[in-house]
Short mmCIF file of C-alpha atoms in Angstrom, two decimals:
data_model
loop_
_atom_site.label_atom_id
_atom_site.label_comp_id
_atom_site.label_asym_id
_atom_site.label_seq_id
_atom_site.Cartn_x
_atom_site.Cartn_y
_atom_site.Cartn_z
CA UNK B 1 144.24 107.43 83.57
CA UNK B 2 142.18 106.52 86.56
CA UNK B 3 139.36 108.46 85.04
CA UNK B 4 139.46 106.44 81.81
CA UNK B 5 139.21 103.17 83.66
CA UNK B 6 136.34 104.43 85.73
CA UNK B 7 134.53 105.60 82.61
CA UNK B 8 135.04 102.27 80.86
CA UNK B 9 133.75 100.41 83.90
CA UNK B 10 130.76 102.67 84.08
CA UNK B 11 129.99 102.06 80.41
CA UNK B 12 130.33 98.32 80.91
CA UNK B 13 127.95 98.42 83.88
CA UNK B 14 125.45 100.41 81.83
CA UNK B 15 125.70 97.97 78.92
CA UNK B 16 125.12 95.01 81.19
CA UNK B 17 122.26 96.83 82.87
CA UNK B 18 120.60 97.68 79.57
CA UNK B 19 120.88 94.18 78.18
CA UNK B 20 119.57 92.71 81.45
CA UNK B 21 116.66 95.12 81.34
CA UNK B 22 116.08 94.21 77.71
CA UNK B 23 116.04 90.54 78.60
CA UNK B 24 113.47 91.00 81.36
CA UNK B 25 111.38 93.28 79.16
CA UNK B 26 111.24 90.64 76.45
CA UNK B 27 110.62 87.95 79.02
CA UNK B 28 107.68 89.82 80.50
CA UNK B 29 106.31 90.87 77.12
CA UNK B 30 106.47 87.24 76.00
CA UNK B 31 104.43 86.12 79.02
CA UNK B 32 101.84 88.83 78.35
CA UNK B 33 101.72 87.79 74.71
CA UNK B 34 101.05 84.20 75.79
CA UNK B 35 98.20 85.43 78.00
CA UNK B 36 96.76 87.36 75.04
CA UNK B 37 96.97 84.23 72.91
CA UNK B 38 95.22 82.12 75.53
CA UNK B 39 92.47 84.71 76.01
CA UNK B 40 91.85 84.80 72.27
CA UNK B 41 91.89 81.03 71.86
CA UNK B 42 88.11 80.38 71.85
CA UNK B 43 87.71 82.39 68.65
CA UNK B 44 90.39 80.39 66.86
CA UNK B 45 88.99 77.10 68.13
CA UNK B 46 85.66 78.03 66.56
CA UNK B 47 87.44 78.10 63.18
CA UNK B 48 89.41 74.83 63.08
CA UNK B 49 90.12 75.24 59.36
CA UNK B 50 92.74 77.88 60.17
CA UNK B 51 94.43 75.63 62.72
CA UNK B 52 94.46 72.61 60.39
CA UNK B 53 96.13 74.77 57.74
CA UNK B 54 98.85 75.71 60.26
CA UNK B 55 99.34 72.13 61.45
CA UNK B 56 99.93 71.36 57.79
CA UNK B 57 102.40 74.21 57.35
CA UNK B 58 104.39 73.59 60.54
CA UNK B 59 103.97 69.84 60.86
CA UNK B 60 103.55 68.15 57.50
CA UNK B 61 106.11 70.32 55.75
CA UNK B 62 108.68 69.56 58.50
CA UNK B 63 108.00 65.85 58.33
CA UNK B 64 110.72 64.85 55.86
CA UNK B 65 113.40 66.79 57.75
CA UNK B 66 112.33 65.26 61.06
CA UNK B 67 112.18 61.72 59.71
CA UNK B 68 115.58 61.90 58.04
CA UNK B 69 117.16 63.46 61.12
CA UNK B 70 115.59 60.87 63.41
CA UNK B 71 116.71 58.04 61.21
CA UNK B 72 120.35 59.12 61.18
CA UNK B 73 120.42 60.04 64.86
CA UNK B 74 119.14 56.55 65.64
CA UNK B 75 121.78 54.99 63.41
CA UNK B 76 124.63 56.92 64.98
CA UNK B 77 123.37 56.10 68.49
CA UNK B 78 123.43 52.41 67.65
CA UNK B 79 126.89 52.69 66.11
CA UNK B 80 128.37 54.64 69.04
CA UNK B 81 126.62 52.40 71.52
CA UNK B 82 127.98 49.35 69.76
CA UNK B 83 131.56 50.62 69.70
CA UNK B 84 131.51 51.41 73.42
CA UNK B 85 129.35 48.61 74.75
CA UNK B 86 131.07 45.84 72.78
CA UNK B 87 134.16 46.47 74.92
CA UNK B 88 132.15 45.14 77.85
CA UNK B 89 130.44 42.49 75.80
CA UNK B 90 127.14 44.29 76.36
CA UNK B 91 126.33 45.17 72.75
CA UNK B 92 122.94 43.47 73.15
CA UNK B 93 121.82 46.49 75.12
CA UNK B 94 122.17 48.98 72.26
CA UNK B 95 118.44 48.73 71.60
CA UNK B 96 117.81 49.92 75.12
CA UNK B 97 120.49 52.62 74.95
CA UNK B 98 119.19 53.99 71.67
CA UNK B 99 115.54 53.84 72.70
CA UNK B 100 116.09 55.52 76.07
CA UNK B 101 118.25 58.23 74.53
CA UNK B 102 115.74 58.91 71.78
CA UNK B 103 112.52 58.74 73.74
CA UNK B 104 113.72 60.72 76.73
CA UNK B 105 116.08 63.32 75.33
CA UNK B 106 117.00 63.38 71.68
CA UNK B 107 113.49 62.96 70.31
CA UNK B 108 111.97 66.00 72.00
CA UNK B 109 115.11 68.19 71.97
CA UNK B 110 116.39 67.63 68.44
CA UNK B 111 112.84 67.88 67.10
CA UNK B 112 112.41 71.21 68.86
CA UNK B 113 115.72 72.51 67.47
CA UNK B 114 114.86 71.41 63.94
CA UNK B 115 111.36 72.79 64.39
CA UNK B 116 112.87 76.16 65.32
CA UNK B 117 114.95 76.09 62.15
CA UNK B 118 112.30 74.76 59.79
CA UNK B 119 108.93 75.95 61.05
CA UNK B 120 109.84 78.69 63.55
CA UNK B 121 111.71 80.73 60.96
CA UNK B 122 108.84 80.38 58.49
CA UNK B 123 106.38 81.58 61.13
CA UNK B 124 108.33 84.58 62.31
CA UNK B 125 109.38 85.76 58.85
CA UNK B 126 105.82 85.37 57.56
CA UNK B 127 104.35 87.36 60.42
CA UNK B 128 107.24 89.84 60.30
CA UNK B 129 106.63 90.44 56.61
CA UNK B 130 102.93 90.99 57.32
CA UNK B 131 104.00 93.57 59.89
CA UNK B 132 106.50 95.21 57.50
CA UNK B 133 103.98 95.41 54.66
CA UNK B 134 101.27 96.80 56.98
CA UNK B 135 99.00 93.80 56.47
CA UNK B 136 98.50 93.53 60.23
CA UNK B 137 97.51 97.21 60.49
CA UNK B 138 95.25 96.69 57.48
CA UNK B 139 93.46 93.89 59.33
CA UNK B 140 93.04 96.08 62.38
CA UNK B 141 91.50 98.76 60.12
CA UNK B 142 88.95 96.21 58.97
CA UNK B 143 88.19 95.37 62.61
CA UNK B 144 89.82 91.95 62.31
CA UNK B 145 92.04 91.22 65.28
CA UNK B 146 95.34 89.89 63.89
CA UNK B 147 95.95 88.07 67.17
CA UNK B 148 92.80 86.01 66.65
CA UNK B 149 93.13 85.59 62.94
CA UNK B 150 96.90 85.22 62.42
CA UNK B 151 98.72 84.57 65.68
CA UNK B 152 96.55 82.10 67.59
CA UNK B 153 96.08 79.59 64.72
CA UNK B 154 99.84 79.62 64.05
CA UNK B 155 100.62 79.17 67.72
CA UNK B 156 98.14 76.31 68.10
CA UNK B 157 99.33 74.69 64.89
CA UNK B 158 102.87 74.59 66.25
CA UNK B 159 101.78 73.32 69.67
CA UNK B 160 99.83 70.47 68.06
CA UNK B 161 102.53 69.58 65.53
CA UNK B 162 105.50 69.42 67.92
CA UNK B 163 104.60 66.33 70.02
CA UNK B 164 103.54 64.46 66.88
CA UNK B 165 106.84 65.30 65.20
CA UNK B 166 108.79 64.28 68.31
CA UNK B 167 107.05 60.91 68.50
CA UNK B 168 107.69 60.30 64.80
CA UNK B 169 111.33 61.30 65.31
CA UNK B 170 111.74 58.75 68.12
CA UNK B 171 110.04 56.00 66.16
CA UNK B 172 112.21 56.68 63.10
CA UNK B 173 115.28 56.79 65.34
CA UNK B 174 114.50 53.38 66.78
CA UNK B 175 114.01 52.07 63.27
CA UNK B 176 117.41 53.53 62.33
CA UNK B 177 119.01 51.96 65.41
CA UNK B 178 117.46 48.63 64.51
CA UNK B 179 118.75 48.85 60.95
CA UNK B 180 122.26 49.78 62.03
CA UNK B 181 122.43 47.48 65.05
CA UNK B 182 120.62 44.36 63.90
CA UNK B 183 121.03 44.37 60.13
CA UNK B 184 124.47 45.95 59.71
CA UNK B 185 126.33 45.18 62.96
CA UNK B 186 124.66 41.86 63.60
CA UNK B 187 123.31 42.31 67.12
CA UNK B 188 120.80 39.61 67.99
CA UNK B 189 117.32 40.83 67.07
CA UNK B 190 115.56 39.17 70.01
CA UNK B 191 118.01 40.68 72.50
CA UNK B 192 117.70 44.08 70.83
CA UNK B 193 113.94 44.26 71.35
CA UNK B 194 113.72 42.41 74.66
CA UNK B 195 116.39 44.57 76.35
CA UNK B 196 114.57 47.62 75.07
CA UNK B 197 111.20 46.42 76.29
CA UNK B 198 112.57 45.43 79.68
CA UNK B 199 114.14 48.82 80.40
CA UNK B 200 111.96 51.42 78.68
CA UNK B 201 108.99 52.40 80.79
CA UNK B 202 105.80 53.74 79.30
CA UNK B 203 105.05 56.33 81.94
CA UNK B 204 108.55 57.38 82.97
CA UNK B 205 110.25 57.43 79.59
CA UNK B 206 107.77 57.64 76.73
CA UNK B 207 105.27 59.89 78.45
CA UNK B 208 107.89 62.17 79.96
CA UNK B 209 109.26 62.64 76.42
CA UNK B 210 105.80 63.54 75.14
CA UNK B 211 105.24 65.98 78.03
CA UNK B 212 108.59 67.60 77.26
CA UNK B 213 107.74 68.03 73.60
CA UNK B 214 104.41 69.67 74.50
CA UNK B 215 106.29 72.27 76.56
CA UNK B 216 108.83 72.72 73.75
CA UNK B 217 105.96 73.17 71.30
CA UNK B 218 104.51 75.95 73.43
CA UNK B 219 107.92 77.65 73.85
CA UNK B 220 108.98 77.37 70.20
CA UNK B 221 105.66 78.52 68.75
CA UNK B 222 105.32 81.37 71.24
CA UNK B 223 108.81 82.70 70.54
CA UNK B 224 108.36 82.46 66.76
CA UNK B 225 105.05 84.33 66.66
CA UNK B 226 106.20 86.82 69.32
CA UNK B 227 109.36 87.77 67.45
CA UNK B 228 107.48 88.05 64.16
CA UNK B 229 104.67 90.11 65.61
CA UNK B 230 106.98 92.53 67.41
CA UNK B 231 109.61 92.91 64.71
CA UNK B 232 110.90 96.25 63.46
CA UNK B 233 108.84 96.72 60.27
CA UNK B 234 111.72 96.84 57.83
CA UNK B 235 113.48 94.25 55.69
CA UNK B 236 116.35 94.21 58.16
CA UNK B 237 113.96 93.99 61.10
CA UNK B 238 112.29 90.88 59.67
CA UNK B 239 115.66 89.23 59.21
CA UNK B 240 116.74 90.06 62.74
CA UNK B 241 113.44 88.86 64.18
CA UNK B 242 113.86 85.54 62.38
CA UNK B 243 117.39 85.12 63.69
CA UNK B 244 116.31 85.99 67.20
CA UNK B 245 113.44 83.52 67.01
CA UNK B 246 115.81 80.65 66.17
CA UNK B 247 118.50 81.59 68.69
CA UNK B 248 116.07 82.26 71.54
CA UNK B 249 114.07 79.12 70.82
CA UNK B 250 117.19 76.94 70.78
CA UNK B 251 118.47 78.35 74.07
CA UNK B 252 115.04 78.24 75.70
CA UNK B 253 114.54 74.63 74.65
CA UNK B 254 117.91 73.57 76.06
CA UNK B 255 117.36 75.35 79.39
CA UNK B 256 113.76 74.14 79.60
CA UNK B 257 114.94 70.63 78.81
CA UNK B 258 117.16 70.54 81.85
CA UNK B 259 114.46 71.91 84.12
CA UNK B 260 111.81 69.52 82.80
CA UNK B 261 114.18 66.55 83.07
CA UNK B 262 114.96 67.44 86.66
CA UNK B 263 111.27 67.79 87.35
CA UNK B 264 110.06 64.66 85.56
CA UNK B 265 112.88 62.27 86.41
CA UNK B 266 114.56 64.06 89.30
CA UNK B 267 112.77 62.25 92.10
CA UNK B 268 114.13 58.87 91.07
CA UNK Y 1 88.80 73.91 47.18
CA UNK Y 2 91.31 71.43 45.79
CA UNK Y 3 94.04 73.16 47.78
CA UNK Y 4 92.05 72.90 51.02
CA UNK Y 5 91.43 69.22 50.47
CA UNK Y 6 95.15 68.52 49.97
CA UNK Y 7 95.91 70.37 53.20
CA UNK Y 8 93.29 68.43 55.12
CA UNK Y 9 94.43 65.12 53.67
CA UNK Y 10 98.05 65.90 54.50
CA UNK Y 11 97.20 66.94 58.04
CA UNK Y 12 95.05 63.88 58.57
CA UNK Y 13 97.81 61.57 57.38
CA UNK Y 14 100.31 63.45 59.56
CA UNK Y 15 98.23 63.04 62.72
CA UNK Y 16 97.60 59.39 61.82
CA UNK Y 17 101.36 58.83 61.47
CA UNK Y 18 101.86 60.41 64.89
CA UNK Y 19 99.33 58.05 66.46
CA UNK Y 20 100.96 55.12 64.68
CA UNK Y 21 104.39 56.16 65.98
CA UNK Y 22 103.05 56.51 69.53
CA UNK Y 23 101.42 53.09 69.22
CA UNK Y 24 104.77 51.69 68.09
CA UNK Y 25 106.53 53.28 71.06
CA UNK Y 26 104.00 51.98 73.58
CA UNK Y 27 103.70 48.42 72.30
CA UNK Y 28 107.00 47.55 70.67
CA UNK Y 29 109.48 49.61 72.67
CA UNK Y 30 108.04 49.28 76.17
CA UNK Y 31 106.59 46.26 77.87
CA UNK Y 32 102.89 46.61 77.50
CA UNK Y 33 102.47 46.67 81.21
CA UNK Y 34 99.86 44.32 82.61
CA UNK Y 35 101.35 44.22 86.09
CA UNK Y 36 101.26 47.77 87.39
CA UNK Y 37 97.59 48.46 86.79
CA UNK Y 38 94.64 47.77 89.02
CA UNK Y 39 94.44 44.10 88.08
CA UNK Y 40 96.19 41.29 89.88
CA UNK Y 41 96.81 40.75 93.56
CA UNK Y 42 99.42 41.87 96.05
CA UNK Y 43 101.70 39.80 98.24
CA UNK Y 44 104.30 40.85 100.76
CA UNK Y 45 107.61 39.24 101.58
CA UNK Y 46 110.19 39.98 104.28
CA UNK Y 47 113.90 39.89 103.62
CA UNK Y 48 116.98 40.52 105.75
CA UNK Y 49 118.78 41.95 102.76
CA UNK Y 50 117.31 43.04 99.44
CA UNK Y 51 120.54 44.09 97.71
CA UNK Y 52 119.78 46.42 94.81
CA UNK Y 53 116.15 45.39 94.33
CA UNK Y 54 114.02 48.37 93.30
CA UNK Y 55 110.37 49.09 92.77
CA UNK Y 56 109.32 47.86 89.32
CA UNK Y 57 111.87 45.04 89.46
CA UNK Y 58 110.38 41.92 87.87
CA UNK Y 59 108.94 38.95 89.77
CA UNK Y 60 109.26 35.68 87.91
CA UNK Y 61 108.51 32.03 88.32
CA UNK Y 62 110.46 29.46 86.28
CA UNK Y 63 111.94 32.44 84.44
CA UNK Y 64 108.55 33.72 83.28
CA UNK Y 65 107.71 37.21 84.45
CA UNK Y 66 104.43 37.21 86.36
CA UNK Y 67 104.55 40.49 88.26
CA UNK Y 68 106.50 43.42 89.58
CA UNK Y 69 107.75 44.86 92.85
CA UNK Y 70 105.40 47.71 93.73
CA UNK Y 71 106.78 48.94 97.05
CA UNK Y 72 109.79 48.50 99.29
CA UNK Y 73 109.69 49.48 102.94
CA UNK Y 74 111.64 48.88 106.12
CA UNK Y 75 109.92 47.50 109.20
CA UNK Y 76 111.45 49.29 112.20
CA UNK Y 77 109.91 46.85 114.69
CA UNK Y 78 111.26 43.65 113.18
CA UNK Y 79 114.26 45.27 111.44
CA UNK Y 80 113.50 43.68 108.09
CA UNK Y 81 112.84 44.92 104.59
CA UNK Y 82 109.21 44.52 103.50
CA UNK Y 83 108.73 44.08 99.77
CA UNK Y 84 105.27 44.34 98.23
CA UNK Y 85 104.78 42.65 94.87
CA UNK Y 86 101.84 42.65 92.50
CA UNK Y 87 101.14 39.55 90.46
CA UNK Y 88 98.95 39.45 87.36
CA UNK Y 89 95.53 38.00 88.08
CA UNK Y 90 95.81 35.13 85.63
CA UNK Y 91 98.56 33.60 87.78
CA UNK Y 92 96.19 33.05 90.69
CA UNK Y 93 96.98 29.43 91.55
CA UNK Y 94 100.46 29.69 93.06
CA UNK Y 95 100.84 27.37 96.08
CA UNK Y 96 101.01 29.40 99.29
CA UNK Y 97 104.12 27.63 100.55
CA UNK Y 98 106.16 28.84 97.56
CA UNK Y 99 109.37 30.55 98.50
CA UNK Y 100 110.77 33.85 97.22
CA UNK Y 101 114.44 34.59 96.70
CA UNK Y 102 116.24 37.64 95.38
CA UNK Y 103 118.35 36.71 92.37
CA UNK Y 104 120.52 38.54 89.88
CA UNK Y 105 120.01 38.36 86.14
CA UNK Y 106 123.30 38.28 84.27
CA UNK Y 107 126.51 39.85 85.49
CA UNK Y 108 125.47 43.46 85.02
CA UNK Y 109 121.75 42.79 85.23
CA UNK Y 110 119.39 44.05 87.85
CA UNK Y 111 118.00 41.97 90.67
CA UNK Y 112 114.63 40.29 90.59
CA UNK Y 113 112.46 38.12 92.80
CA UNK Y 114 112.28 34.49 91.76
CA UNK Y 115 109.45 32.36 93.13
CA UNK Y 116 109.99 28.64 93.64
CA UNK Y 117 106.65 26.80 93.62
CA UNK Y 118 105.82 24.77 96.71
CA UNK Y 119 103.51 21.80 96.98
CA UNK Y 120 100.59 23.08 99.05
CA UNK Y 121 96.99 22.78 97.87
CA UNK Y 122 96.15 26.26 99.13
CA UNK Y 123 96.89 29.23 96.85
CA UNK Y 124 98.12 32.73 97.57
CA UNK Y 125 95.35 35.27 98.15
CA UNK Y 126 95.52 39.06 97.90
CA UNK Y 127 97.42 40.47 100.89
CA UNK Y 128 99.12 37.21 101.86
CA UNK Y 129 102.68 37.12 103.06
CA UNK Y 130 105.29 34.83 101.53
CA UNK Y 131 106.71 33.04 104.60
CA UNK Y 132 109.77 31.41 103.06
CA UNK Y 133 112.24 33.93 101.72
CA UNK Y 134 115.89 33.98 100.87
CA UNK Y 135 117.80 37.27 100.94
CA UNK Y 136 119.95 38.77 98.27
CA UNK Y 137 123.58 37.73 98.19
CA UNK Y 138 125.87 40.68 98.76
CA UNK Y 139 129.22 40.22 97.08
CA UNK Y 140 131.27 41.66 99.95
CA UNK Y 141 129.62 39.32 102.46
CA UNK Y 142 130.25 36.40 100.14
CA UNK Y 143 133.92 37.28 99.84
CA UNK Y 144 134.37 37.78 103.59
CA UNK Y 145 132.60 34.49 104.25
CA UNK Y 146 134.95 32.79 101.81
CA UNK Y 147 138.02 34.37 103.42
CA UNK Y 148 136.77 33.54 106.90
CA UNK Y 149 136.08 29.96 105.77
CA UNK Y 150 139.58 29.65 104.37
CA UNK Y 151 141.14 30.88 107.61
CA UNK Y 152 138.99 28.51 109.65
CA UNK Y 153 139.85 25.54 107.43
CA UNK Y 154 143.59 26.17 107.73
CA UNK Y 155 143.65 25.71 111.50
#
């Protein structure tokens, strides 16, 4: 009896130990992968055509999703803000509430989450499939480094696309908030914009949002290409790599978001 | 070739949209800030009580915003708050006997510094101190003054 319990505890400890070790292994391998990408960057920068193609794939093809999401997030912010703030007779401030929420938090974070679902999955499954069908080994045979040729342009494409998508998301969100607040709910248009302009600061709010989305771009692109590149080269492995890319990116973005917010706005 | 051109066109439009959105955020959503930059001139003012005034609070004259609070400090020698404000350079002919008071905008609004123009011929220069100031009204002090006044009046 006692023995059984001890054995179960031991197994539990081992499990925890293994998964912790796995986490740190992946964490370290990810950092090394980032270093490899950075070292190989000059080659990719010499061939901007590859990067432009990837900006198109990750950015332009995510545009409709991002714009629609931003629009509806902005509308719901205005609606929720109106319902709460009108109790205090402060519904004029919904422009400010929506703009601050979008520019500081929702713009970068929701964009990064959608990016993980839309572009991150495409990246990791594409690279994973190249791995599974031995295209990456084939390139190595032909003395073409797949890091330079495949990974770096995809990584850079994602890093460039993310801040642009986040800014477009925020702008669309503010448009949605304006439509819902001013046109549908009848908040005064002058108050809507002037409250927003009085309270939203260029450096503290808009720029901190852009800085956040740059970090999210790096994290999301790195995780997507890393999981794809290191996947088990089977059909199942590609699927699992894609899932892991989305889950890990979402969690990383949320944790990173807190740390960046504390860093960027914490002093105030 | 056709494919490549579509990709390049799409990417170009995408980046252009991003710049447009950023332009929208900087100009329409925030105040395009002309007060915090290098331009303009700085004045200081001393107050006994500044209430909830913060850096970046607006400074206005006749209700028109002309500058911002850039720094708030406490003078240990004279036991007063020292507020530094920066005023945009195009408002460079404010009489130097104007007085500054800390006012509240709206019921929930933040506090700001309102300048009341004086009648002097001399104008404020960079680094000048506003000599006539009126402190912020603290609600608790107002209430206690009212209660004290009531008690005094009853006797």
